CSV table of C-alpha atoms and ligand atoms in Angstrom, one decimal:
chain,number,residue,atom,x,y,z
G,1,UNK,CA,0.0,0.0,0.0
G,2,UNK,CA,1.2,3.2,-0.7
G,3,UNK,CA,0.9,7.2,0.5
G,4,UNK,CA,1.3,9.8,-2.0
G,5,UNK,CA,3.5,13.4,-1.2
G,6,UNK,CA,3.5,16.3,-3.5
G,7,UNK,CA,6.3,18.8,-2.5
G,8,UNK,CA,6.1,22.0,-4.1
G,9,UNK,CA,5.5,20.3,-7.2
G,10,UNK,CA,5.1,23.2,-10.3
G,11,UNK,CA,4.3,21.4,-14.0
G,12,UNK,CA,5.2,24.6,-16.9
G,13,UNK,CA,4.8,24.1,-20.1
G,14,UNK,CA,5.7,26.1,-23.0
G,15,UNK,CA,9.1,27.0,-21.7
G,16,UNK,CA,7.3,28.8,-18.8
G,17,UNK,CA,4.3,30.5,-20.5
G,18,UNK,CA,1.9,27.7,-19.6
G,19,UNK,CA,2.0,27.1,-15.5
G,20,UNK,CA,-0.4,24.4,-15.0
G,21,UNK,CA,0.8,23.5,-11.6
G,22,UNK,CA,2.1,25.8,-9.5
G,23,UNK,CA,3.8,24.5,-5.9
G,24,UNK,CA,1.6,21.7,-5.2
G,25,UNK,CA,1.8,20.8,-1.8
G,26,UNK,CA,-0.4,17.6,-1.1
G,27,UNK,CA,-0.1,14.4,0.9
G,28,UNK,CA,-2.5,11.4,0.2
G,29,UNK,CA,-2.5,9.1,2.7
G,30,UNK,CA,-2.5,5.1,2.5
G,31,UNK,CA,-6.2,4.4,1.5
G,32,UNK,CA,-7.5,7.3,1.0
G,33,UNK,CA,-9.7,8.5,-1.4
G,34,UNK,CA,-8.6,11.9,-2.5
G,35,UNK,CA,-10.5,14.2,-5.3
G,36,UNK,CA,-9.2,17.0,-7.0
G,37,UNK,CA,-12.2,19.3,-8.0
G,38,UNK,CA,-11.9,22.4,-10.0
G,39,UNK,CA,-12.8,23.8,-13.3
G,40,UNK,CA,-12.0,22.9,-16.5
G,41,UNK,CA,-8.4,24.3,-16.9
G,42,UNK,CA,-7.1,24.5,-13.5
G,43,UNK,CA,-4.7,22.0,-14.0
G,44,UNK,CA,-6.3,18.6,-12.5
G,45,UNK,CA,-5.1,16.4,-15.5
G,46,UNK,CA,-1.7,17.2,-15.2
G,47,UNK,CA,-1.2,17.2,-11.7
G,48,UNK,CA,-2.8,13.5,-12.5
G,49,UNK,CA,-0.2,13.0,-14.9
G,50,UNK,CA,2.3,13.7,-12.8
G,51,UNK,CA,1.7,11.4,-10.0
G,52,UNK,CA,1.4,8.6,-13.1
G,53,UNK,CA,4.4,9.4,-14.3
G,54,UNK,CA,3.3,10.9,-17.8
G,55,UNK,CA,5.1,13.8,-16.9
G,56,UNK,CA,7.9,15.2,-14.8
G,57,UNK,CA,7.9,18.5,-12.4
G,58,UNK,CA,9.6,21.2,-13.4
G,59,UNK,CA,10.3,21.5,-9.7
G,60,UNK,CA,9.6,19.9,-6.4
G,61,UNK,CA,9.5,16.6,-5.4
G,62,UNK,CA,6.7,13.4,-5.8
G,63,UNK,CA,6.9,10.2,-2.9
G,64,UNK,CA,5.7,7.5,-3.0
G,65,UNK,CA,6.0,6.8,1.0
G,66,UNK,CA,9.5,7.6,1.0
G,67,UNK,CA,11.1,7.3,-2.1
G,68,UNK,CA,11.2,9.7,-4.2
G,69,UNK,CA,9.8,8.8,-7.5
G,70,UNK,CA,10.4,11.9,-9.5
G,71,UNK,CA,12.3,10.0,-12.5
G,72,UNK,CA,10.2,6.7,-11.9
G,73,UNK,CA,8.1,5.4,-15.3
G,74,UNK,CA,4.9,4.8,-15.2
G,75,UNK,CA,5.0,1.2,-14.5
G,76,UNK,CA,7.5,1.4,-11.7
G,77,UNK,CA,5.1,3.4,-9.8
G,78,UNK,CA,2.7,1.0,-10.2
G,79,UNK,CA,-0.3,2.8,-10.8
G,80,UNK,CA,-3.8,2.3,-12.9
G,81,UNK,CA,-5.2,5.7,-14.5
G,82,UNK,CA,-8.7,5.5,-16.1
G,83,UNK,CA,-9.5,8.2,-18.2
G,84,UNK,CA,-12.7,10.1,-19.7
G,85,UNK,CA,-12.0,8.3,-22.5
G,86,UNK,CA,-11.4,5.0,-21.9
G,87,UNK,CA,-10.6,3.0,-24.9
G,88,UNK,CA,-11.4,-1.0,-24.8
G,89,UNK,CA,-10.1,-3.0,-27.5
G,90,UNK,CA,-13.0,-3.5,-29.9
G,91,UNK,CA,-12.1,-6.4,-31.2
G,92,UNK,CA,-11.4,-8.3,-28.1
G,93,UNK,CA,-14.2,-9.6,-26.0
G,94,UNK,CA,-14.6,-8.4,-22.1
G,95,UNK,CA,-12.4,-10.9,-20.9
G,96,UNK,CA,-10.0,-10.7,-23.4
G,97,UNK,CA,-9.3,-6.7,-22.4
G,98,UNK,CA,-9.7,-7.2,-18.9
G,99,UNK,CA,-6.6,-10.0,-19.0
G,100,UNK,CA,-4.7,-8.1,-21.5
G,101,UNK,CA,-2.5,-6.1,-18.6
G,102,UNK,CA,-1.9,-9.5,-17.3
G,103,UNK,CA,-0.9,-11.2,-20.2
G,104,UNK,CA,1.6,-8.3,-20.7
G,105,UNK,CA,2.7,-8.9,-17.1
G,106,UNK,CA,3.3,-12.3,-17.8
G,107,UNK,CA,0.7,-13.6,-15.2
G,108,UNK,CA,-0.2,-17.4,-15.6
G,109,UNK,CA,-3.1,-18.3,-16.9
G,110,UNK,CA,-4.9,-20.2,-13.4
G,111,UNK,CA,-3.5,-16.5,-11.6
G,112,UNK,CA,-5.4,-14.6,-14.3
G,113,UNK,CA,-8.5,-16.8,-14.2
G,114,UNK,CA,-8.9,-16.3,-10.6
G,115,UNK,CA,-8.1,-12.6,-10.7
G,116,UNK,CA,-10.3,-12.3,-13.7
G,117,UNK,CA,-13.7,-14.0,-11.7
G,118,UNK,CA,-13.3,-11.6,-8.8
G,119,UNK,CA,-13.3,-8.2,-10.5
G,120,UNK,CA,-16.1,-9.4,-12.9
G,121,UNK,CA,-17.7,-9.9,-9.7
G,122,UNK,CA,-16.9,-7.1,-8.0
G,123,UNK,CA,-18.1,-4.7,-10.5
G,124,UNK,CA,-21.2,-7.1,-11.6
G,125,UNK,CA,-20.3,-7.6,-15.4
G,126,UNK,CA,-19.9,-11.3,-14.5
G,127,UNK,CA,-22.7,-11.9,-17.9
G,128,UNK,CA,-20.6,-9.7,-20.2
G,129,UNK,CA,-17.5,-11.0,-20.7
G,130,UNK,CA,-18.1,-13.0,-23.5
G,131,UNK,CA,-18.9,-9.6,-25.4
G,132,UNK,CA,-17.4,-7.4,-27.7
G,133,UNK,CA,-17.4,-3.4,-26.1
G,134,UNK,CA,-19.7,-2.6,-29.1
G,135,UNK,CA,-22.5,-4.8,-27.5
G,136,UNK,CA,-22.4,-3.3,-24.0
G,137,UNK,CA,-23.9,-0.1,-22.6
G,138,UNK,CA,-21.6,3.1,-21.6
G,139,UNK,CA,-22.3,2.2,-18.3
G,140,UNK,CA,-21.3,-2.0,-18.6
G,141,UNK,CA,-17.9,-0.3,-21.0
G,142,UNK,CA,-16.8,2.1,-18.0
G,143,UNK,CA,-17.2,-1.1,-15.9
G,144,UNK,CA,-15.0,-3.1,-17.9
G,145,UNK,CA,-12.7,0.1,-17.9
G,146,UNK,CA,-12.3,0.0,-14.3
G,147,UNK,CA,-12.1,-3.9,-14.3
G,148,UNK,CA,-9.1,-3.5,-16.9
G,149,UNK,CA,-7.4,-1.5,-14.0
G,150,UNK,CA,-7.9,-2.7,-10.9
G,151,UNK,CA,-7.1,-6.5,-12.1
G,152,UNK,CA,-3.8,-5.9,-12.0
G,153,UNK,CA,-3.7,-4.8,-8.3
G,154,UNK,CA,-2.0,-1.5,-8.7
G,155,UNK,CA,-0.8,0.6,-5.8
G,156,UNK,CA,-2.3,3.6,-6.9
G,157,UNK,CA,-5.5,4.1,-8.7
G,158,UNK,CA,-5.9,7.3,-10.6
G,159,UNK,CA,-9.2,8.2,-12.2
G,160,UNK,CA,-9.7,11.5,-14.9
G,161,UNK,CA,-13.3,12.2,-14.8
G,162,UNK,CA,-14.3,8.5,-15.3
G,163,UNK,CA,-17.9,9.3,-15.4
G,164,UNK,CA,-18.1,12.4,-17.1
G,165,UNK,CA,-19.5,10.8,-20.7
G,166,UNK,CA,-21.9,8.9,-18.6
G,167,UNK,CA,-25.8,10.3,-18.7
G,168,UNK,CA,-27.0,11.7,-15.0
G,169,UNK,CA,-28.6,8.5,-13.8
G,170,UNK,CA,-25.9,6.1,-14.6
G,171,UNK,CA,-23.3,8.6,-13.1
G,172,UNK,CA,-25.0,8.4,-9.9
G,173,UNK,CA,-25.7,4.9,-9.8
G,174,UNK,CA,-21.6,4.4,-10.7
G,175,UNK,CA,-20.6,7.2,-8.6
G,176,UNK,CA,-21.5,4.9,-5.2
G,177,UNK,CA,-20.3,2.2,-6.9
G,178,UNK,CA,-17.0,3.5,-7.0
G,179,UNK,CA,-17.1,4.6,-3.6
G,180,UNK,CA,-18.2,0.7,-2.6
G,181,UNK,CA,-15.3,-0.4,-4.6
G,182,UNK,CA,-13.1,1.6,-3.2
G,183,UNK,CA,-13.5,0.7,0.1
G,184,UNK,CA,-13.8,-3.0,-0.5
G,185,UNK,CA,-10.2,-2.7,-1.8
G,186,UNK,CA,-8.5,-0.2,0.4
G,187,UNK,CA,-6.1,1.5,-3.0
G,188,UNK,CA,-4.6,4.9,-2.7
G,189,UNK,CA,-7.0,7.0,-5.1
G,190,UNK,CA,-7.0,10.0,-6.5
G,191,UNK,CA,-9.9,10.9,-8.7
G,192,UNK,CA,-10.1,14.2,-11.0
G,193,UNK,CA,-13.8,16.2,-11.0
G,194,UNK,CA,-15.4,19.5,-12.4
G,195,UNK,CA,-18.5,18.1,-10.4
G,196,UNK,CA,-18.9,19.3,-6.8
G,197,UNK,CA,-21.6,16.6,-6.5
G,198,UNK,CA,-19.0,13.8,-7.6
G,199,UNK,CA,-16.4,15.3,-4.8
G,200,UNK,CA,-18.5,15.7,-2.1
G,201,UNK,CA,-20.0,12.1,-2.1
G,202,UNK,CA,-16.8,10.5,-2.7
G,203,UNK,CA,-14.1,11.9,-0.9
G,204,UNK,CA,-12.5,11.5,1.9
G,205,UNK,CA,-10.6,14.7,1.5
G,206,UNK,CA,-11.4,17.4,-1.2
G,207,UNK,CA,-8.4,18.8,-2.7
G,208,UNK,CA,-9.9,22.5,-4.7
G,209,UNK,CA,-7.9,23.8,-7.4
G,210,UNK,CA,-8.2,27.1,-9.4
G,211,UNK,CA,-5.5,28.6,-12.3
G,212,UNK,CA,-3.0,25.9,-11.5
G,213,UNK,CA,-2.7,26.6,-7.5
G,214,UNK,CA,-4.4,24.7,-4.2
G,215,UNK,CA,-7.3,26.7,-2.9
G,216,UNK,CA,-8.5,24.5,-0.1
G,217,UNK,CA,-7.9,20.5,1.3
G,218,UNK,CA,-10.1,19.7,3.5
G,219,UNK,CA,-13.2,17.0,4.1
G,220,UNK,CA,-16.5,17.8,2.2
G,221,UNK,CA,-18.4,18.9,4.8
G,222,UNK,CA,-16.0,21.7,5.6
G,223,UNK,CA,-15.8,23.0,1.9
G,224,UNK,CA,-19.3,24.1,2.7
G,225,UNK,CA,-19.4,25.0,6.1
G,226,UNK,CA,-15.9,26.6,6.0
G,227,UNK,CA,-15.0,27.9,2.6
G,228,UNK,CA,-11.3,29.3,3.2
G,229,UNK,CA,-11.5,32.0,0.3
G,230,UNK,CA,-13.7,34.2,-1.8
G,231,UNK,CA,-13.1,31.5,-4.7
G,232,UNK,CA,-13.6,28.8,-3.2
G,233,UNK,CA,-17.1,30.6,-1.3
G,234,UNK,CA,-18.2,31.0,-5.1
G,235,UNK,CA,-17.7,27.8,-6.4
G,236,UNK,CA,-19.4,25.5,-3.4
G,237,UNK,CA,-22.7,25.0,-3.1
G,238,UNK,CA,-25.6,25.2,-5.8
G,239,UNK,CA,-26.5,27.9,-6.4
G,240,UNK,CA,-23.2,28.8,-4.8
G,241,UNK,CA,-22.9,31.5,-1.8
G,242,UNK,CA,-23.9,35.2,-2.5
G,243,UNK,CA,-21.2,37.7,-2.2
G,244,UNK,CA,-21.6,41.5,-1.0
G,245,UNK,CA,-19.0,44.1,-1.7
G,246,UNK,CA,-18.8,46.0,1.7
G,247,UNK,CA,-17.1,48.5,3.0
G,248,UNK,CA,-15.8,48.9,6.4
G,249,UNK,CA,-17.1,51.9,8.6
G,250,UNK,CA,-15.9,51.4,12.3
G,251,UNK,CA,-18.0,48.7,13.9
G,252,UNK,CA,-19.9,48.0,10.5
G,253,UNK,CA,-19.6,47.0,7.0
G,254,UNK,CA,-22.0,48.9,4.6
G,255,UNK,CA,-23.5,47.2,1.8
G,256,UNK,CA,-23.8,49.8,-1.4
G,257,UNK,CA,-27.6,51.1,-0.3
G,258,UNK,CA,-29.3,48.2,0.7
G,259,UNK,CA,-28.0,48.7,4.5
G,260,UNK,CA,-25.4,48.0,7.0
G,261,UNK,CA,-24.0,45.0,8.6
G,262,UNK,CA,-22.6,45.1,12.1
G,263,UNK,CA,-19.5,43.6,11.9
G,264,UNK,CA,-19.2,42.5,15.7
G,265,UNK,CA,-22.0,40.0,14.6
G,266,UNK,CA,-20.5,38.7,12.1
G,267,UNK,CA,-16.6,38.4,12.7
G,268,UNK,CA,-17.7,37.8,16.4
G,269,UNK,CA,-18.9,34.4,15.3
G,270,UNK,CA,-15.5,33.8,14.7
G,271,UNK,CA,-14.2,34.7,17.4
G,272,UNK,CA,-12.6,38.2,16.1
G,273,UNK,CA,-13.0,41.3,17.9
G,274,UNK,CA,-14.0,43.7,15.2
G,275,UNK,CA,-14.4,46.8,17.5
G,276,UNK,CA,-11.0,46.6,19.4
G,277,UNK,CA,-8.8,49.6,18.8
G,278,UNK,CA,-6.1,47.8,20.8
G,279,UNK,CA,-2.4,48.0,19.1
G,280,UNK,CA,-0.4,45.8,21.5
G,281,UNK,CA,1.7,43.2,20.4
G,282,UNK,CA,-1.4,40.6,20.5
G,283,UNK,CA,-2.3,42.6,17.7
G,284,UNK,CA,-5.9,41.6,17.5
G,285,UNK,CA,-7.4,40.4,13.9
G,286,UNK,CA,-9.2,43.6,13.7
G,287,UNK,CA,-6.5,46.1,13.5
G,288,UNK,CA,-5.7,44.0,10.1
G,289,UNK,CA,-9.0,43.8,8.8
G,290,UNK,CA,-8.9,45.4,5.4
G,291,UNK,CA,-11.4,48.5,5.0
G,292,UNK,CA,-12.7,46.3,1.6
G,293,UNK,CA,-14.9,43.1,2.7
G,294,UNK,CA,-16.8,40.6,1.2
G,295,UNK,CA,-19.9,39.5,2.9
G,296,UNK,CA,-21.2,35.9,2.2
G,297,UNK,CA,-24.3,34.6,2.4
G,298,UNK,CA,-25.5,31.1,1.3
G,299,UNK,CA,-29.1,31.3,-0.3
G,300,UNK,CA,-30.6,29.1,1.7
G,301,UNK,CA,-29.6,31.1,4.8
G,302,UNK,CA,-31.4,34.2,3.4
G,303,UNK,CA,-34.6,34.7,4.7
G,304,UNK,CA,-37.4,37.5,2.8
G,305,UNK,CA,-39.4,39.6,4.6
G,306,UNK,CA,-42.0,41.8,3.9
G,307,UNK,CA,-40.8,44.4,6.5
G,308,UNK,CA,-37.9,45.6,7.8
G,309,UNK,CA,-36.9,43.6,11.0
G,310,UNK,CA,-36.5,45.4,13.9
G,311,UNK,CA,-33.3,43.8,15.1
G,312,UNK,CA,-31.2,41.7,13.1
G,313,UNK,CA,-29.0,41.7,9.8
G,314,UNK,CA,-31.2,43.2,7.2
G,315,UNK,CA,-30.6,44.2,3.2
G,316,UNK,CA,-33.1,46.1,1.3
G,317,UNK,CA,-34.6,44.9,-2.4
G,318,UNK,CA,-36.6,44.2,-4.8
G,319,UNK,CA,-38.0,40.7,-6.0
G,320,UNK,CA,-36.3,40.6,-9.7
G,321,UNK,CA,-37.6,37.0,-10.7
G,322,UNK,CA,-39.3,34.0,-9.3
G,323,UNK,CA,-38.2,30.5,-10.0
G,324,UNK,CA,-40.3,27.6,-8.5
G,325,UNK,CA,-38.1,24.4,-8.8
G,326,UNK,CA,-39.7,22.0,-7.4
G,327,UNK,CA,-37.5,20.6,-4.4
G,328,UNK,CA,-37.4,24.6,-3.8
G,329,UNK,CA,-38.5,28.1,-5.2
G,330,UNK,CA,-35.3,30.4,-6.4
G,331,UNK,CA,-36.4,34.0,-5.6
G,332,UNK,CA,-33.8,36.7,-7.1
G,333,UNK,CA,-33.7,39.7,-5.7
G,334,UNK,CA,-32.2,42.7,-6.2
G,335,UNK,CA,-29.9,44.3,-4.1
G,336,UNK,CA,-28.1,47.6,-5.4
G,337,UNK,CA,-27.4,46.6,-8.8
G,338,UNK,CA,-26.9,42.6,-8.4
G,339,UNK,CA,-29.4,39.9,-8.1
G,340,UNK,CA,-29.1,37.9,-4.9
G,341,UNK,CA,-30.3,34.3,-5.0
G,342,UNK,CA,-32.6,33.3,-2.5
G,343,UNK,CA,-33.9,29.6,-1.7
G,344,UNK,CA,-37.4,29.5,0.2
G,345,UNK,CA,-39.6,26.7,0.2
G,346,UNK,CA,-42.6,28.5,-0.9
G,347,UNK,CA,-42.5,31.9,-2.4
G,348,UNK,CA,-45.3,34.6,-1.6
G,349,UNK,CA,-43.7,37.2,-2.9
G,350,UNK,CA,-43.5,38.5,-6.7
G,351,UNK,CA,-41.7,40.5,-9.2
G,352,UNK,CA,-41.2,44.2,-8.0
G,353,UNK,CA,-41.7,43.7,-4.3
G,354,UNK,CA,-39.9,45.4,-2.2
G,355,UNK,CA,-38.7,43.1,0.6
G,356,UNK,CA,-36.0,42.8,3.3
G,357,UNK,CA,-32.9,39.9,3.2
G,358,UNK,CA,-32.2,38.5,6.8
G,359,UNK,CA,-29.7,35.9,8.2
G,360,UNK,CA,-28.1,34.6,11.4
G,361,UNK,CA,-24.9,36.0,12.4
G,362,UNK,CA,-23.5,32.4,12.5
G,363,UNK,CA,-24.2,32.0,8.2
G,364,UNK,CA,-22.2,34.7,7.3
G,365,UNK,CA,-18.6,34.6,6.0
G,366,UNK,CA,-16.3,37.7,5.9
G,367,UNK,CA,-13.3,37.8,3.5
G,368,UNK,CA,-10.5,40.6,3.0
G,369,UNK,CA,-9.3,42.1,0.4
G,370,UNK,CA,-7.2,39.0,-0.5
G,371,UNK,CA,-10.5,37.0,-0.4
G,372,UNK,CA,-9.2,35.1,2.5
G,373,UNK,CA,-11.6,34.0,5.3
G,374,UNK,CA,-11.2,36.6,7.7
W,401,ADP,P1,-7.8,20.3,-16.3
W,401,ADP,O1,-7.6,18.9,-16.3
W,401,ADP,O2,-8.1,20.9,-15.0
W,401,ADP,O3,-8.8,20.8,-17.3
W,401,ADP,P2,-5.1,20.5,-17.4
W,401,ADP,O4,-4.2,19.9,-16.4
W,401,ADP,O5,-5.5,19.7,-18.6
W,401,ADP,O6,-6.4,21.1,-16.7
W,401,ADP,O7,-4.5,21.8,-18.0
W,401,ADP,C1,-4.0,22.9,-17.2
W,401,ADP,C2,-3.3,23.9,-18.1
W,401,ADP,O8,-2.1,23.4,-18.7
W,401,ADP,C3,-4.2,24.4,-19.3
W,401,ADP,O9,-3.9,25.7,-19.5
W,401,ADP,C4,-3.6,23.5,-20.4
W,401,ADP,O10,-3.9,24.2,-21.6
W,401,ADP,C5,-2.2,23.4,-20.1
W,401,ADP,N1,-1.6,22.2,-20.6
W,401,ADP,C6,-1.8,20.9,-20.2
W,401,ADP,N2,-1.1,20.0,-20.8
W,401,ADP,C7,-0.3,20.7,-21.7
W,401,ADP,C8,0.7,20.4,-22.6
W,401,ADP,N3,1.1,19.1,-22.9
W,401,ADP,N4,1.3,21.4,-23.3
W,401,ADP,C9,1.0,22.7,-23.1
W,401,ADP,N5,0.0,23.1,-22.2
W,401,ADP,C10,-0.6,22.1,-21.5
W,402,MG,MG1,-8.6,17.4,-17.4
């Protein structure tokens, strides 16, 4: 079994021009299952690649527990990488590609039999493998895909997006597969998303990218209730949190003309004293606290009223557009000249109105001017 370490691993390509990795720090334990979510671009294939061995850093350092694997192929690192776009042999039937790696390896033919029977059975394509690909379904080829790569026990399983040309359904249905799988066999993995859903079911750890660089690592759960940047705030969550320009003003942070925020409430949830003056050598987080904040607010901690609440965080607007979704209704609202998304269960409010935005202290998020959680 095998841990992964990426130290201050940068990939360039281009002779410089292209960073597509940019001092990776990232440890993976013995197990684990680690996905690396971002958007298309960020650089998840290639920091991918580079664990495979399909490309080298143009600095830092890859281990492999404690060797340093930096020059290692491929095939001494031992590792199975399943792609987007996996390609089976067409010609061959099920079985035939799923033994292929071990006839490469050498493996005799009772060993490849028995190895054979339990992944077939593991991933229930037991029936199929006296098929060609071209007679399965995308779902039965991805199968066989994953078969092909796990049979030969690798030390590392590395995934690219396996399920991406899969319809919603099947996705789902393979997406806990996986997971089950997985488990069951305990192999270092490191799977590559653009889907939030995929990460957050999945991983143990969510590693998020953006333009190359590490944004956050941290279990699922604490992507959304701990976002560490502004980025990061935008990109979690469905819709994802709203964001308010603010600006500082002693003990509060205005918002344009909607209204003002107190900012004791808000930073004093975490434990910040936004109000102290004090310039001893504790220096308190306040005395750094940029005059330019961000205020975040997750739409389903927004709350509409009708009046303006006496106590309480409150923004002014005006009801822009009413979306009834089913599971919920998406009200947009207008504050200052952005739309703020809102998720109520039922909406009895329409287009025009003038209403109020509340929340709890405890759901709003404050980042500087570095878009850092404050
Ligand atoms: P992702 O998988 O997140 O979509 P990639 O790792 O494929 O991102 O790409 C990250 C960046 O590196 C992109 O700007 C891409 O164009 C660039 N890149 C990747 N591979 C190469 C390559 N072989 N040559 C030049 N640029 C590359
Ligand atoms: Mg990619």
């Amino acid at each position: 079994m095998t841990s992964i370490t990426m130290d201050g691993v940068s990939k360039y390509f281009d002779g410089g021009e292209t960073v597509a990795n940019y001092r990776l720090n990232l440890e993976v334990d013995d197990g684990e299952f680690l996905v690396i979510l971002g958007p298309s671009g960020c650089g998840k294939t290639t920091a991918l690649r580079l664990v495979a061995g399909l490309e080298e850093p143009s600095e830092g350092d890859i281990y492999f527990d404690d060797e340093r694997v930096n020059r290692w192929s491929p095939s001494e690192r031992n590792v199975a990488m399943v792609f987007q776009n996996y390609a089976l042999y067409p010609h061959m039937s099920v079985r035939e590609n799923i033994a292929y790696p071990l006839k490469v390896r050498g493996i005799p033919p009772d060993e490849r039999d028995r190895r054979i029977e339990e992944v077939t059975e593991l991933l229930h394509i037991e029936g199929q493998i006296g098929k060609r690909p071209a007679a399965l379904s995308g779902g039965q080829r991805q199968r066989v895909a994953l078969a092909r790569a796990i049979v030969r026990e690798p030390s590392v399983f590395l995934l690219d997006e396996p399920l991406s040309n899969l319809d919603a359904k099947l996705r789902q249905e393979m997406r806990s597969e996986l997971k089950r799988l997985q488990d069951e066999l305990g192999i270092t993995t490191i799977y590559v998303t653009h889907n939030q859903e995929e990460a957050m079911s999945m991983a143990d750890t969510v590693v998020v990218m953006n333009r190359g660089t590490i944004q956050q690592i941290s279990p699922p759960e604490e992507l959304y209730s701990r976002p560490r940047t502004e980025w990061v705030a935008r990109f979690i969550g469905s819709p994802p949190m709203n964001l308010f320009e603010g600006e500082r003003r002693n003990g509060s942070i205005a918002i344009g003309e909607a209204g003002t925020v107190d900012l004791e409430s808000v930073a004093g949830v975490r434990g910040i004293d936004a109000t102290s003056t004090s310039t001893s050598t504790s220096a308190s987080a306040s005395a750094s606290l940029s005059d330019d904040l961000s205020l975040g607010v997750r739409p389903e901690d927004l709350f509409l009223s009708s009046e303006r609440p006496t106590s309480g965080n409150a923004l002014e607007g005006t009801v822009d557009t009413v979306e009834p979704l089913g599971e919920y209704t998406l009200v947009n609202v207008a504050v200052d000249d952005r739309l703020v998304k809102v998720k109520v269960g039922d909406a009895d409010v329409t287009r025009g109105e003038e209403v109020w935005l509340t929340f709890d202290d405890e759901d709003a998020y404050l980042y500087d001017e570095n878009g850092e959680l404050v």
